[in-house]
């Protein structure tokens, strides 16, 4: 990539945002802002500022990623938006793309996946990294409940056992917890 893209990162985890910023800047991006608050990011982007690329998490405390994309698309269709999230549910991926995201990457993707996604999105192609497609096949349940209630992987395991009508003692024994 020759031109440094004017980029914004939106992620409520400060350490991820700062680390991701460093990674992008070391790969020829111009990260102008890192936001932990999607409302503040939205206000900044609405002002114009010449933003060309946004990386946004899906699960945000004020405006979730899907609504964030929808709101940006109400006033700007030119900015490229790539979602980068730990959520791998195909319904969430499809919803983000449906409302205007140009790509969706899992947070465990490589820098090569990121560079490839940016290149493709700049050429008006929708992007989902291959690692995410593989993970989507492993996920059995809908992630909308998980997203809404911020359920952890361990809590999902417990819920699966409850749905299998196992007792507290059986669940504790199987998961090796008290």
C-alpha atoms as an extended CHARMM CRD file, in Angstrom:
* protein
*
       178  EXT
         1         1  UNK       CA              0.0000000000        0.0000000000        0.0000000000  PROA      1               0.0000000000
         2         2  UNK       CA              1.6330000000        3.2310000000       -1.1230000000  PROA      2               0.0000000000
         3         3  UNK       CA             -0.7350000000        5.8950000000        0.1580000000  PROA      3               0.0000000000
         4         4  UNK       CA             -1.1460000000        6.1360000000        3.9360000000  PROA      4               0.0000000000
         5         5  UNK       CA             -4.8690000000        5.7550000000        4.5330000000  PROA      5               0.0000000000
         6         6  UNK       CA             -6.3860000000        8.1560000000        7.0390000000  PROA      6               0.0000000000
         7         7  UNK       CA             -7.7130000000        5.6480000000        9.5720000000  PROA      7               0.0000000000
         8         8  UNK       CA             -9.8280000000        5.5900000000       12.7390000000  PROA      8               0.0000000000
         9         9  UNK       CA            -10.0030000000        2.6930000000       15.2060000000  PROA      9               0.0000000000
        10        10  UNK       CA            -13.0910000000        2.1920000000       17.3820000000  PROA      10              0.0000000000
        11        11  UNK       CA            -12.7330000000       -0.3800000000       20.1690000000  PROA      11              0.0000000000
        12        12  UNK       CA            -13.7550000000       -0.0950000000       23.8090000000  PROA      12              0.0000000000
        13        13  UNK       CA            -10.6520000000       -1.9720000000       24.9810000000  PROA      13              0.0000000000
        14        14  UNK       CA             -7.9250000000        0.6470000000       25.2480000000  PROA      14              0.0000000000
        15        15  UNK       CA             -5.0150000000       -1.7920000000       25.1430000000  PROA      15              0.0000000000
        16        16  UNK       CA             -6.3560000000       -3.4240000000       21.9750000000  PROA      16              0.0000000000
        17        17  UNK       CA             -6.9500000000       -0.0600000000       20.3100000000  PROA      17              0.0000000000
        18        18  UNK       CA             -3.4800000000        1.1990000000       21.1310000000  PROA      18              0.0000000000
        19        19  UNK       CA             -1.7950000000       -2.0640000000       20.1120000000  PROA      19              0.0000000000
        20        20  UNK       CA             -3.7870000000       -2.2320000000       16.8840000000  PROA      20              0.0000000000
        21        21  UNK       CA             -2.8690000000        1.3910000000       16.1840000000  PROA      21              0.0000000000
        22        22  UNK       CA              0.8460000000        0.5490000000       16.5230000000  PROA      22              0.0000000000
        23        23  UNK       CA              0.4500000000       -2.4640000000       14.2640000000  PROA      23              0.0000000000
        24        24  UNK       CA             -1.3080000000       -0.4320000000       11.5810000000  PROA      24              0.0000000000
        25        25  UNK       CA              1.1290000000        2.4760000000       11.7560000000  PROA      25              0.0000000000
        26        26  UNK       CA              4.0560000000        0.0830000000       11.3660000000  PROA      26              0.0000000000
        27        27  UNK       CA              2.3590000000       -1.0990000000        8.1640000000  PROA      27              0.0000000000
        28        28  UNK       CA              1.9830000000        2.3050000000        6.5090000000  PROA      28              0.0000000000
        29        29  UNK       CA             -1.4110000000        3.4330000000        7.8510000000  PROA      29              0.0000000000
        30        30  UNK       CA             -2.0470000000        6.9130000000        9.2290000000  PROA      30              0.0000000000
        31        31  UNK       CA             -4.1590000000        6.3400000000       12.3400000000  PROA      31              0.0000000000
        32        32  UNK       CA             -5.5740000000        9.7370000000       13.2310000000  PROA      32              0.0000000000
        33        33  UNK       CA             -7.6840000000        8.6960000000       16.2330000000  PROA      33              0.0000000000
        34        34  UNK       CA             -8.4170000000        5.7190000000       18.4510000000  PROA      34              0.0000000000
        35        35  UNK       CA            -11.8000000000        5.8450000000       20.1940000000  PROA      35              0.0000000000
        36        36  UNK       CA            -13.1330000000        3.7280000000       23.0530000000  PROA      36              0.0000000000
        37        37  UNK       CA            -16.5490000000        5.3290000000       22.6100000000  PROA      37              0.0000000000
        38        38  UNK       CA            -18.4880000000        4.8760000000       19.3670000000  PROA      38              0.0000000000
        39        39  UNK       CA            -20.6610000000        7.9730000000       19.9490000000  PROA      39              0.0000000000
        40        40  UNK       CA            -17.5480000000       10.1690000000       20.1120000000  PROA      40              0.0000000000
        41        41  UNK       CA            -16.1520000000        8.3940000000       17.0500000000  PROA      41              0.0000000000
        42        42  UNK       CA            -19.3940000000        8.9950000000       15.1570000000  PROA      42              0.0000000000
        43        43  UNK       CA            -19.3700000000       12.7120000000       16.0220000000  PROA      43              0.0000000000
        44        44  UNK       CA            -15.7440000000       13.0000000000       14.9000000000  PROA      44              0.0000000000
        45        45  UNK       CA            -16.3990000000       11.1920000000       11.6020000000  PROA      45              0.0000000000
        46        46  UNK       CA            -19.5210000000       13.3070000000       10.8990000000  PROA      46              0.0000000000
        47        47  UNK       CA            -17.3240000000       16.4290000000       10.9060000000  PROA      47              0.0000000000
        48        48  UNK       CA            -15.6620000000       15.2630000000        7.6950000000  PROA      48              0.0000000000
        49        49  UNK       CA            -12.0090000000       15.0260000000        8.6740000000  PROA      49              0.0000000000
        50        50  UNK       CA            -11.1810000000       13.1050000000        5.4710000000  PROA      50              0.0000000000
        51        51  UNK       CA            -11.3820000000        9.6670000000        7.0930000000  PROA      51              0.0000000000
        52        52  UNK       CA            -10.9110000000        6.9050000000        4.5110000000  PROA      52              0.0000000000
        53        53  UNK       CA            -10.9510000000        3.7690000000        6.6610000000  PROA      53              0.0000000000
        54        54  UNK       CA            -12.5460000000        2.7030000000        9.9420000000  PROA      54              0.0000000000
        55        55  UNK       CA            -11.7950000000       -0.4240000000       11.9400000000  PROA      55              0.0000000000
        56        56  UNK       CA            -14.5870000000       -1.0110000000       14.4660000000  PROA      56              0.0000000000
        57        57  UNK       CA            -15.3850000000       -3.6010000000       17.0920000000  PROA      57              0.0000000000
        58        58  UNK       CA            -18.9130000000       -5.0340000000       17.1170000000  PROA      58              0.0000000000
        59        59  UNK       CA            -19.6080000000       -5.1390000000       20.8400000000  PROA      59              0.0000000000
        60        60  UNK       CA            -19.4580000000       -1.5570000000       22.0640000000  PROA      60              0.0000000000
        61        61  UNK       CA            -21.1150000000       -0.1980000000       25.2280000000  PROA      61              0.0000000000
        62        62  UNK       CA            -22.8760000000        2.8410000000       23.7520000000  PROA      62              0.0000000000
        63        63  UNK       CA            -23.6400000000        2.1580000000       20.0820000000  PROA      63              0.0000000000
        64        64  UNK       CA            -22.9970000000       -1.4100000000       18.9290000000  PROA      64              0.0000000000
        65        65  UNK       CA            -21.0270000000       -1.9960000000       15.7510000000  PROA      65              0.0000000000
        66        66  UNK       CA            -24.0240000000       -2.7550000000       13.5430000000  PROA      66              0.0000000000
        67        67  UNK       CA            -25.8190000000        0.4750000000       14.5360000000  PROA      67              0.0000000000
        68        68  UNK       CA            -22.5120000000        2.3440000000       14.1880000000  PROA      68              0.0000000000
        69        69  UNK       CA            -22.1580000000        1.1680000000       10.5760000000  PROA      69              0.0000000000
        70        70  UNK       CA            -25.8060000000        2.0240000000        9.8230000000  PROA      70              0.0000000000
        71        71  UNK       CA            -25.3740000000        5.5500000000       11.2190000000  PROA      71              0.0000000000
        72        72  UNK       CA            -22.2060000000        6.1720000000        9.1960000000  PROA      72              0.0000000000
        73        73  UNK       CA            -23.8900000000        4.9540000000        6.0170000000  PROA      73              0.0000000000
        74        74  UNK       CA            -26.6660000000        7.5140000000        6.5570000000  PROA      74              0.0000000000
        75        75  UNK       CA            -24.1940000000       10.3070000000        5.7910000000  PROA      75              0.0000000000
        76        76  UNK       CA            -21.1920000000        8.6860000000        4.0880000000  PROA      76              0.0000000000
        77        77  UNK       CA            -20.9150000000        5.7500000000        1.6920000000  PROA      77              0.0000000000
        78        78  UNK       CA            -17.2960000000        6.3700000000        0.7230000000  PROA      78              0.0000000000
        79        79  UNK       CA            -15.5240000000        5.5300000000        3.9830000000  PROA      79              0.0000000000
        80        80  UNK       CA            -14.4530000000        1.8930000000        4.0840000000  PROA      80              0.0000000000
        81        81  UNK       CA            -15.5210000000        0.1320000000        7.2820000000  PROA      81              0.0000000000
        82        82  UNK       CA            -13.9420000000       -3.1150000000        8.4150000000  PROA      82              0.0000000000
        83        83  UNK       CA            -15.3270000000       -4.7480000000       11.5250000000  PROA      83              0.0000000000
        84        84  UNK       CA            -12.7430000000       -6.4870000000       13.6980000000  PROA      84              0.0000000000
        85        85  UNK       CA            -14.2430000000       -8.5240000000       16.5000000000  PROA      85              0.0000000000
        86        86  UNK       CA            -13.9740000000      -11.5940000000       18.6710000000  PROA      86              0.0000000000
        87        87  UNK       CA            -17.5460000000      -12.4620000000       17.6400000000  PROA      87              0.0000000000
        88        88  UNK       CA            -17.5950000000      -15.0340000000       14.8760000000  PROA      88              0.0000000000
        89        89  UNK       CA            -21.2930000000      -15.8320000000       14.5510000000  PROA      89              0.0000000000
        90        90  UNK       CA            -22.3160000000      -15.8140000000       10.8970000000  PROA      90              0.0000000000
        91        91  UNK       CA            -25.5340000000      -13.8930000000       11.7060000000  PROA      91              0.0000000000
        92        92  UNK       CA            -23.5440000000      -11.0070000000       13.1660000000  PROA      92              0.0000000000
        93        93  UNK       CA            -21.1300000000      -11.0670000000       10.2220000000  PROA      93              0.0000000000
        94        94  UNK       CA            -24.0190000000      -11.0250000000        7.7430000000  PROA      94              0.0000000000
        95        95  UNK       CA            -25.8120000000       -8.2340000000        9.6100000000  PROA      95              0.0000000000
        96        96  UNK       CA            -22.6890000000       -6.0410000000        9.6020000000  PROA      96              0.0000000000
        97        97  UNK       CA            -22.1800000000       -6.5890000000        5.8640000000  PROA      97              0.0000000000
        98        98  UNK       CA            -25.8990000000       -6.0590000000        5.1750000000  PROA      98              0.0000000000
        99        99  UNK       CA            -25.8360000000       -2.6240000000        6.8030000000  PROA      99              0.0000000000
       100       100  UNK       CA            -22.7390000000       -1.4300000000        5.0360000000  PROA      100             0.0000000000
       101       101  UNK       CA            -19.5430000000       -2.8620000000        6.4920000000  PROA      101             0.0000000000
       102       102  UNK       CA            -16.9820000000       -3.5650000000        3.7800000000  PROA      102             0.0000000000
       103       103  UNK       CA            -15.3310000000       -6.3710000000        5.6850000000  PROA      103             0.0000000000
       104       104  UNK       CA            -15.3420000000       -8.4640000000        8.8250000000  PROA      104             0.0000000000
       105       105  UNK       CA            -12.2270000000       -9.8720000000       10.4850000000  PROA      105             0.0000000000
       106       106  UNK       CA            -11.7750000000      -11.8910000000       13.6350000000  PROA      106             0.0000000000
       107       107  UNK       CA             -9.3920000000      -10.4470000000       16.2070000000  PROA      107             0.0000000000
       108       108  UNK       CA             -7.1710000000      -13.4850000000       15.8310000000  PROA      108             0.0000000000
       109       109  UNK       CA             -6.4050000000      -12.7160000000       12.1740000000  PROA      109             0.0000000000
       110       110  UNK       CA             -2.9160000000      -11.9210000000       10.8940000000  PROA      110             0.0000000000
       111       111  UNK       CA             -1.5420000000       -8.6380000000        9.5980000000  PROA      111             0.0000000000
       112       112  UNK       CA             -1.6050000000      -10.2350000000        6.1440000000  PROA      112             0.0000000000
       113       113  UNK       CA             -5.3720000000      -10.8000000000        6.5400000000  PROA      113             0.0000000000
       114       114  UNK       CA             -5.7780000000       -7.1540000000        7.5240000000  PROA      114             0.0000000000
       115       115  UNK       CA             -3.7170000000       -5.8330000000        4.6030000000  PROA      115             0.0000000000
       116       116  UNK       CA             -5.5730000000       -8.0970000000        2.1910000000  PROA      116             0.0000000000
       117       117  UNK       CA             -8.9500000000       -6.9730000000        3.5810000000  PROA      117             0.0000000000
       118       118  UNK       CA             -8.0250000000       -3.3050000000        3.2160000000  PROA      118             0.0000000000
       119       119  UNK       CA             -6.7840000000       -3.8130000000       -0.3400000000  PROA      119             0.0000000000
       120       120  UNK       CA             -9.9510000000       -5.6610000000       -1.3490000000  PROA      120             0.0000000000
       121       121  UNK       CA            -12.2880000000       -3.2150000000        0.3730000000  PROA      121             0.0000000000
       122       122  UNK       CA            -10.5670000000       -0.2910000000       -1.3400000000  PROA      122             0.0000000000
       123       123  UNK       CA            -11.4230000000       -2.0880000000       -4.5890000000  PROA      123             0.0000000000
       124       124  UNK       CA            -15.0840000000       -2.3020000000       -3.4910000000  PROA      124             0.0000000000
       125       125  UNK       CA            -15.0190000000       -5.9970000000       -2.5860000000  PROA      125             0.0000000000
       126       126  UNK       CA            -16.5980000000       -7.3830000000        0.5870000000  PROA      126             0.0000000000
       127       127  UNK       CA            -14.1480000000       -9.2860000000        2.7760000000  PROA      127             0.0000000000
       128       128  UNK       CA            -14.3360000000      -11.9820000000        5.4510000000  PROA      128             0.0000000000
       129       129  UNK       CA            -11.0530000000      -13.5930000000        6.4790000000  PROA      129             0.0000000000
       130       130  UNK       CA            -10.7630000000      -17.3500000000        5.9910000000  PROA      130             0.0000000000
       131       131  UNK       CA            -10.0290000000      -18.0380000000        9.6800000000  PROA      131             0.0000000000
       132       132  UNK       CA            -13.3810000000      -16.4750000000       10.5190000000  PROA      132             0.0000000000
       133       133  UNK       CA            -15.1990000000      -18.6120000000        7.9600000000  PROA      133             0.0000000000
       134       134  UNK       CA            -13.6850000000      -21.7130000000        9.5910000000  PROA      134             0.0000000000
       135       135  UNK       CA            -14.6900000000      -20.5580000000       13.0780000000  PROA      135             0.0000000000
       136       136  UNK       CA            -18.2340000000      -19.8470000000       11.8960000000  PROA      136             0.0000000000
       137       137  UNK       CA            -18.6450000000      -23.5220000000       11.0540000000  PROA      137             0.0000000000
       138       138  UNK       CA            -17.7790000000      -24.4520000000       14.6560000000  PROA      138             0.0000000000
       139       139  UNK       CA            -20.3370000000      -22.1690000000       16.2930000000  PROA      139             0.0000000000
       140       140  UNK       CA            -23.6670000000      -23.8990000000       16.8100000000  PROA      140             0.0000000000
       141       141  UNK       CA            -25.7480000000      -21.3670000000       18.6480000000  PROA      141             0.0000000000
       142       142  UNK       CA            -26.8470000000      -17.8680000000       17.6590000000  PROA      142             0.0000000000
       143       143  UNK       CA            -24.5140000000      -15.2050000000       19.0270000000  PROA      143             0.0000000000
       144       144  UNK       CA            -27.2170000000      -12.5450000000       19.3780000000  PROA      144             0.0000000000
       145       145  UNK       CA            -27.9510000000      -13.6360000000       22.9630000000  PROA      145             0.0000000000
       146       146  UNK       CA            -24.2150000000      -13.7510000000       23.6980000000  PROA      146             0.0000000000
       147       147  UNK       CA            -23.7500000000      -10.2620000000       22.2510000000  PROA      147             0.0000000000
       148       148  UNK       CA            -26.7370000000       -8.7970000000       24.0870000000  PROA      148             0.0000000000
       149       149  UNK       CA            -25.8410000000      -10.2320000000       27.4950000000  PROA      149             0.0000000000
       150       150  UNK       CA            -22.0310000000      -10.3700000000       27.0510000000  PROA      150             0.0000000000
       151       151  UNK       CA            -21.8810000000      -14.0890000000       27.8000000000  PROA      151             0.0000000000
       152       152  UNK       CA            -18.3830000000      -15.5610000000       28.1740000000  PROA      152             0.0000000000
       153       153  UNK       CA            -17.2550000000      -18.8500000000       26.6300000000  PROA      153             0.0000000000
       154       154  UNK       CA            -17.3100000000      -20.4770000000       30.0770000000  PROA      154             0.0000000000
       155       155  UNK       CA            -20.8650000000      -19.2680000000       30.6730000000  PROA      155             0.0000000000
       156       156  UNK       CA            -21.8730000000      -20.6970000000       27.2750000000  PROA      156             0.0000000000
       157       157  UNK       CA            -20.4700000000      -24.0820000000       28.3340000000  PROA      157             0.0000000000
       158       158  UNK       CA            -22.5280000000      -23.9850000000       31.5300000000  PROA      158             0.0000000000
       159       159  UNK       CA            -25.6840000000      -22.9810000000       29.6400000000  PROA      159             0.0000000000
       160       160  UNK       CA            -25.2090000000      -25.9060000000       27.2270000000  PROA      160             0.0000000000
       161       161  UNK       CA            -25.0480000000      -28.2970000000       30.1850000000  PROA      161             0.0000000000
       162       162  UNK       CA            -28.1540000000      -26.7420000000       31.7470000000  PROA      162             0.0000000000
       163       163  UNK       CA            -29.9840000000      -27.1900000000       28.4420000000  PROA      163             0.0000000000
       164       164  UNK       CA            -28.8890000000      -30.8440000000       28.5280000000  PROA      164             0.0000000000
       165       165  UNK       CA            -30.7330000000      -30.9860000000       31.8990000000  PROA      165             0.0000000000
       166       166  UNK       CA            -27.6240000000      -31.7780000000       33.9140000000  PROA      166             0.0000000000
       167       167  UNK       CA            -27.5990000000      -31.0790000000       37.6370000000  PROA      167             0.0000000000
       168       168  UNK       CA            -25.3560000000      -28.4880000000       39.2650000000  PROA      168             0.0000000000
       169       169  UNK       CA            -23.1740000000      -31.2820000000       40.6480000000  PROA      169             0.0000000000
       170       170  UNK       CA            -22.8410000000      -32.9430000000       37.2250000000  PROA      170             0.0000000000
       171       171  UNK       CA            -21.9530000000      -29.6340000000       35.5670000000  PROA      171             0.0000000000
       172       172  UNK       CA            -19.4020000000      -28.7700000000       38.2480000000  PROA      172             0.0000000000
       173       173  UNK       CA            -17.8580000000      -32.2250000000       38.0200000000  PROA      173             0.0000000000
       174       174  UNK       CA            -17.6690000000      -32.2140000000       34.2160000000  PROA      174             0.0000000000
       175       175  UNK       CA            -16.2410000000      -28.6720000000       34.0070000000  PROA      175             0.0000000000
       176       176  UNK       CA            -14.0260000000      -29.1860000000       37.0670000000  PROA      176             0.0000000000
       177       177  UNK       CA            -15.4260000000      -26.1830000000       38.8950000000  PROA      177             0.0000000000
       178       178  UNK       CA            -16.9660000000      -25.7510000000       42.3460000000  PROA      178             0.0000000000
